[in-house]
PDB file of C-alpha atoms in Angstrom:
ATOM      1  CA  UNK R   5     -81.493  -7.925  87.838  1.00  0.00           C
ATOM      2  CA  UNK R   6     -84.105  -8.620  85.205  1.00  0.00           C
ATOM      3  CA  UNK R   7     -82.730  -9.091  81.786  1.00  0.00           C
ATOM      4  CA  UNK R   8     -83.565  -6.293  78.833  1.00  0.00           C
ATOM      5  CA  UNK R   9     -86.099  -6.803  75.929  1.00  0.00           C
ATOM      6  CA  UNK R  10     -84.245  -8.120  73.375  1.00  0.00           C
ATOM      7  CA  UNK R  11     -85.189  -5.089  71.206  1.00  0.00           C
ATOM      8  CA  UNK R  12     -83.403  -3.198  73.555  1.00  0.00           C
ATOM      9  CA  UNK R  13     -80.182  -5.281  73.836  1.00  0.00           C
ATOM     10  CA  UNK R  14     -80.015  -5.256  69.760  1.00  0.00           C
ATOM     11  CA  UNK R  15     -81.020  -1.251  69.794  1.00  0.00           C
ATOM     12  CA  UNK R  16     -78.059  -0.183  72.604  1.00  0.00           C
ATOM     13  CA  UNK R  17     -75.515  -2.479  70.418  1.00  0.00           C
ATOM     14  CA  UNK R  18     -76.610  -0.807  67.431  1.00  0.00           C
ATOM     15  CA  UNK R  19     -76.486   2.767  68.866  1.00  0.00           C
ATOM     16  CA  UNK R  20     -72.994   1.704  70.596  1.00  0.00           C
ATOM     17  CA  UNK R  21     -71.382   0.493  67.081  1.00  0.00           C
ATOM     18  CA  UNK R  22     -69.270   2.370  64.525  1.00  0.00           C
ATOM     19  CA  UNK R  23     -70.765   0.519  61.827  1.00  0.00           C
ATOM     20  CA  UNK R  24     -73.765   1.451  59.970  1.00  0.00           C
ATOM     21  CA  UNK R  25     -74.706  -1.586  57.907  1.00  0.00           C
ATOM     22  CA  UNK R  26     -76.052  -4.462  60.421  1.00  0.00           C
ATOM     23  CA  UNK R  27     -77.320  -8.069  59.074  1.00  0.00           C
ATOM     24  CA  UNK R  28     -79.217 -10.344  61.233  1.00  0.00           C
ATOM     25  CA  UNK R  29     -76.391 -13.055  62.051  1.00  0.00           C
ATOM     26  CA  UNK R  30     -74.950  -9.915  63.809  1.00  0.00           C
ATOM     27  CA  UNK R  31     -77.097 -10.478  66.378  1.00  0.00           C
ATOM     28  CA  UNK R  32     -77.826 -14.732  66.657  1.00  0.00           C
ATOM     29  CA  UNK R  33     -75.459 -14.812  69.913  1.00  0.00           C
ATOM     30  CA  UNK R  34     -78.454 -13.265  71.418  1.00  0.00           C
ATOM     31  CA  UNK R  35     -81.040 -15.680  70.259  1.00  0.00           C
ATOM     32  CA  UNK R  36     -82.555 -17.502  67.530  1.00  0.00           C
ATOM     33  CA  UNK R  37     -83.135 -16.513  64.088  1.00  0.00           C
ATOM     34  CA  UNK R  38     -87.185 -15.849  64.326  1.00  0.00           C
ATOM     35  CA  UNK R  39     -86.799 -13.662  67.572  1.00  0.00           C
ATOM     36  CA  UNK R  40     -83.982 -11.700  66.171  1.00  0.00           C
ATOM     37  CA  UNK R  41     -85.934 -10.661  62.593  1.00  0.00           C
ATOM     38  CA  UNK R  42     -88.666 -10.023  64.702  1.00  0.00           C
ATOM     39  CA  UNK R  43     -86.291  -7.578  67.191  1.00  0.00           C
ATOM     40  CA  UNK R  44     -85.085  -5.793  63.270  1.00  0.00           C
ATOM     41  CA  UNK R  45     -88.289  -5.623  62.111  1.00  0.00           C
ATOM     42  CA  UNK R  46     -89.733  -3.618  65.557  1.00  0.00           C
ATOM     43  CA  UNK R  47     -86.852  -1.257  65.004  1.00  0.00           C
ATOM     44  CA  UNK R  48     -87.633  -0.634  61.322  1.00  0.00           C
ATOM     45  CA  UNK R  49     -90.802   0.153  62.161  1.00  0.00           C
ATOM     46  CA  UNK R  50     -89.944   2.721  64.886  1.00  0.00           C
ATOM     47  CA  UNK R  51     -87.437   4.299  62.217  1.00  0.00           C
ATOM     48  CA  UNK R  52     -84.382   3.086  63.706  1.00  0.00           C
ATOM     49  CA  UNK R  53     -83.130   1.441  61.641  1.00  0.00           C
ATOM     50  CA  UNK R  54     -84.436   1.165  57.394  1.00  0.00           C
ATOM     51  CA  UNK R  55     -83.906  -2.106  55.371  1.00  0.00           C
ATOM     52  CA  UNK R  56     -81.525  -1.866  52.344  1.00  0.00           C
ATOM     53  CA  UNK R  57     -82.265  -5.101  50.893  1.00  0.00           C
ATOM     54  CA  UNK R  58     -83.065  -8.820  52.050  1.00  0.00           C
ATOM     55  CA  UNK R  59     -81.546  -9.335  55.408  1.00  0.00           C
ATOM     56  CA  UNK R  60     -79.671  -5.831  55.945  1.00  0.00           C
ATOM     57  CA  UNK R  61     -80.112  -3.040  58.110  1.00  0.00           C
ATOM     58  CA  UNK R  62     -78.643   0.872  58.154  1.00  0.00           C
ATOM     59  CA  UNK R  63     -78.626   3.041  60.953  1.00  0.00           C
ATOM     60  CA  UNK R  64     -80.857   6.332  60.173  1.00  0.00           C
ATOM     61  CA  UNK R  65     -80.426   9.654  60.580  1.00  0.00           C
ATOM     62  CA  UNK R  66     -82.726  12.922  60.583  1.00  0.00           C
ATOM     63  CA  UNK R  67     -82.391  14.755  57.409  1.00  0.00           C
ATOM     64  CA  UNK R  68     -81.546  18.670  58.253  1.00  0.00           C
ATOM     65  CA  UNK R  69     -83.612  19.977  55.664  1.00  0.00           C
ATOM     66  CA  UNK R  70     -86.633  18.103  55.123  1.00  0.00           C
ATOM     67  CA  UNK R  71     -87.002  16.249  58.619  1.00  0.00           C
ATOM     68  CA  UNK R  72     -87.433  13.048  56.736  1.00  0.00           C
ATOM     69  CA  UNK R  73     -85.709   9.720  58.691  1.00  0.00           C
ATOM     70  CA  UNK R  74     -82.663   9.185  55.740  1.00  0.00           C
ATOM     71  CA  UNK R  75     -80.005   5.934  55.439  1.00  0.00           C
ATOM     72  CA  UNK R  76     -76.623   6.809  57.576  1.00  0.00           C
ATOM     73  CA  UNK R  77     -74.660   7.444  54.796  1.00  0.00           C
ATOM     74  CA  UNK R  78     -74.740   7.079  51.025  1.00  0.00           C
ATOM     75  CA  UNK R  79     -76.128   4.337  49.464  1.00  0.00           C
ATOM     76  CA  UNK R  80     -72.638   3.403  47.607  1.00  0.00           C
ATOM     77  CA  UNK R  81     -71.212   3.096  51.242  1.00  0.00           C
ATOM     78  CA  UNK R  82     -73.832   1.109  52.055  1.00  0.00           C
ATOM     79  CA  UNK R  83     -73.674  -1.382  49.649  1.00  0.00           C
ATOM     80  CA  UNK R  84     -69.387  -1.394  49.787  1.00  0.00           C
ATOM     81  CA  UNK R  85     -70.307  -2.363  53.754  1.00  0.00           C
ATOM     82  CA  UNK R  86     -72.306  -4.907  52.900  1.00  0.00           C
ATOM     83  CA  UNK R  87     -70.060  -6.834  50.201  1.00  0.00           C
ATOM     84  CA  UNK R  88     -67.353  -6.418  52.056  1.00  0.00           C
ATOM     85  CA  UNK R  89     -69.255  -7.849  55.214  1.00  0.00           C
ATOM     86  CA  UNK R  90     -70.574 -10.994  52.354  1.00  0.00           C
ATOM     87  CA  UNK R  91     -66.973 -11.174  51.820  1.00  0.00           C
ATOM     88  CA  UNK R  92     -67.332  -9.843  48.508  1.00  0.00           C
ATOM     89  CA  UNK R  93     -64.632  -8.288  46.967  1.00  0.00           C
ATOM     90  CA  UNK R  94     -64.721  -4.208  45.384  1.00  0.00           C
ATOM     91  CA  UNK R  95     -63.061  -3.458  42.828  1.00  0.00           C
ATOM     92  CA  UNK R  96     -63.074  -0.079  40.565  1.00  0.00           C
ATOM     93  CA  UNK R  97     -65.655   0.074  37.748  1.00  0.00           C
ATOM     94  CA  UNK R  98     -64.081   0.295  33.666  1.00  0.00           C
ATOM     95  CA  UNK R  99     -66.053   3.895  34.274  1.00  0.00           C
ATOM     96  CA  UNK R 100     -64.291   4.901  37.614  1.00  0.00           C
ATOM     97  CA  UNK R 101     -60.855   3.819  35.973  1.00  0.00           C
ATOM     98  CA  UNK R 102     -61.335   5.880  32.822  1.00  0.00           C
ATOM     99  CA  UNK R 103     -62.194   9.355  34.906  1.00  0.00           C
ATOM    100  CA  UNK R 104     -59.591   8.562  37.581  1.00  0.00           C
ATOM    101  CA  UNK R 105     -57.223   8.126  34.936  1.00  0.00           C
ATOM    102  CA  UNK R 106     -58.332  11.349  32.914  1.00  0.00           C
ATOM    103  CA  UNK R 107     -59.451   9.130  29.875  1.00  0.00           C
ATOM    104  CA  UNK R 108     -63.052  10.020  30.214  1.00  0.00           C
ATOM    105  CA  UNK R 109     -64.653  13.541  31.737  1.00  0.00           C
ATOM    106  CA  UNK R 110     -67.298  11.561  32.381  1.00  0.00           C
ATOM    107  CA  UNK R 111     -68.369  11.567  36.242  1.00  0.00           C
ATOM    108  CA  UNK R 112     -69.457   7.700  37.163  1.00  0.00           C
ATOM    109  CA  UNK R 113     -72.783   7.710  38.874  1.00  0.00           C
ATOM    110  CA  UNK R 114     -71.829   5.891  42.171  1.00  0.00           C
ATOM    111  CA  UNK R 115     -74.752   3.453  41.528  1.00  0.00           C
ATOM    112  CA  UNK R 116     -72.108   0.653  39.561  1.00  0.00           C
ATOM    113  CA  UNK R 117     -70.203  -0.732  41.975  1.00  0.00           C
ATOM    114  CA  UNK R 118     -67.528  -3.570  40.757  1.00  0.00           C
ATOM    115  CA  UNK R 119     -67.139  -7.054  42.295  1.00  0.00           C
ATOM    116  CA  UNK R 120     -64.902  -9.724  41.982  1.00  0.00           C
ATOM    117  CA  UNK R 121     -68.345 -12.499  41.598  1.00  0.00           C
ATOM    118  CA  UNK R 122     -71.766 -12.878  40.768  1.00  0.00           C
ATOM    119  CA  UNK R 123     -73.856 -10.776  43.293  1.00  0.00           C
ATOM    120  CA  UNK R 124     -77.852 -11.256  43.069  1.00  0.00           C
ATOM    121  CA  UNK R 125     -78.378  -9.264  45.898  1.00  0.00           C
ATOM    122  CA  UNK R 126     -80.426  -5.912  45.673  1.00  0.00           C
ATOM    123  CA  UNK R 127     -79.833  -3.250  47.416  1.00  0.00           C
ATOM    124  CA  UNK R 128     -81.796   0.137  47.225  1.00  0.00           C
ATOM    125  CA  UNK R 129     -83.479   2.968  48.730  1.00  0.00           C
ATOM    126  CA  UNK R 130     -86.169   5.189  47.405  1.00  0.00           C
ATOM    127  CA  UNK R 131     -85.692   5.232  44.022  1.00  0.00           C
ATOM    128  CA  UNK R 132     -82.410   4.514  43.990  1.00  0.00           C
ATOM    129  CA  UNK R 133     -80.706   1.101  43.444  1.00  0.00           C
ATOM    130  CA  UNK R 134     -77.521  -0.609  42.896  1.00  0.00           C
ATOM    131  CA  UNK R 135     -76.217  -2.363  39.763  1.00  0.00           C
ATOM    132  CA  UNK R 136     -73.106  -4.925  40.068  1.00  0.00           C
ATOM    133  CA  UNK R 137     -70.241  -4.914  37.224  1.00  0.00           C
ATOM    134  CA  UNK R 138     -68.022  -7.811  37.139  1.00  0.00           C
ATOM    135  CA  UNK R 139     -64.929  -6.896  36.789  1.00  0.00           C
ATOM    136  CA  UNK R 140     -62.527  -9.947  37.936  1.00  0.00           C
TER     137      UNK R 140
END
């Protein structure tokens, strides 16, 4: 039986998975490093998958109003996905303590999300990006 395109392989696993956020060491059992960015990249550009930040994927989704090819989910889920897949840990935000607390009626953006080290990774979509608040 001949053996499947790579592309293929990583796009069934993908479509298989319940998770949404997908790096590229997901996928070096398969083979090396160049073929498998190569494999992620193919997919981006059919609109499979979109690219986040430097070395991670989201599944997409059709958007029922506007057509458009969207992230899987929001992009504070995204990025809680991804720390927690850096090993990374989350924490509440000063912000989301106050309001959860009733101390504030101020609504936190979702856009701050709190971590336990120093995180230089960006992650964003659109116009939309993520900010990191220490909080440990």
């Amino acid at each position: 039986m001949p053996r499947k395109s790579l592309r293929s392989e990583i796009k069934a696993i993908i479509s298989k998975s319940p998770d949404f956020v997908f790096m590229p060491r997901d996928f070096f059992y398969l083979s090396d490093r160049d073929q498998v960015g190569r494999a992620l990249r193919q997919l981006t550009k059919e609109q499979f998958l979109v690219k986040i930040g430097y070395g991670v994927y989201v599944k997409t989704r059709v958007s029922a109003y506007t057509g458009k090819i969207l992230p899987y989910t929001d992009l504070r889920s995204i990025a809680e996905a991804t720390l927690s897949k850096l090993g990374i840990g989350i924490f509440p935000t000063k912000y989301e303590i106050a309001y959860n607390t009733r101390q504030s009626t101020q609504i936190p953006s979702g856009f701050v999300v709190g971590v336990d080290k120093r995180i230089s990774r960006k992650l964003s979509y659109g116009d939309a990006s993520i900010k990191y608040a220490k909080v440990r």
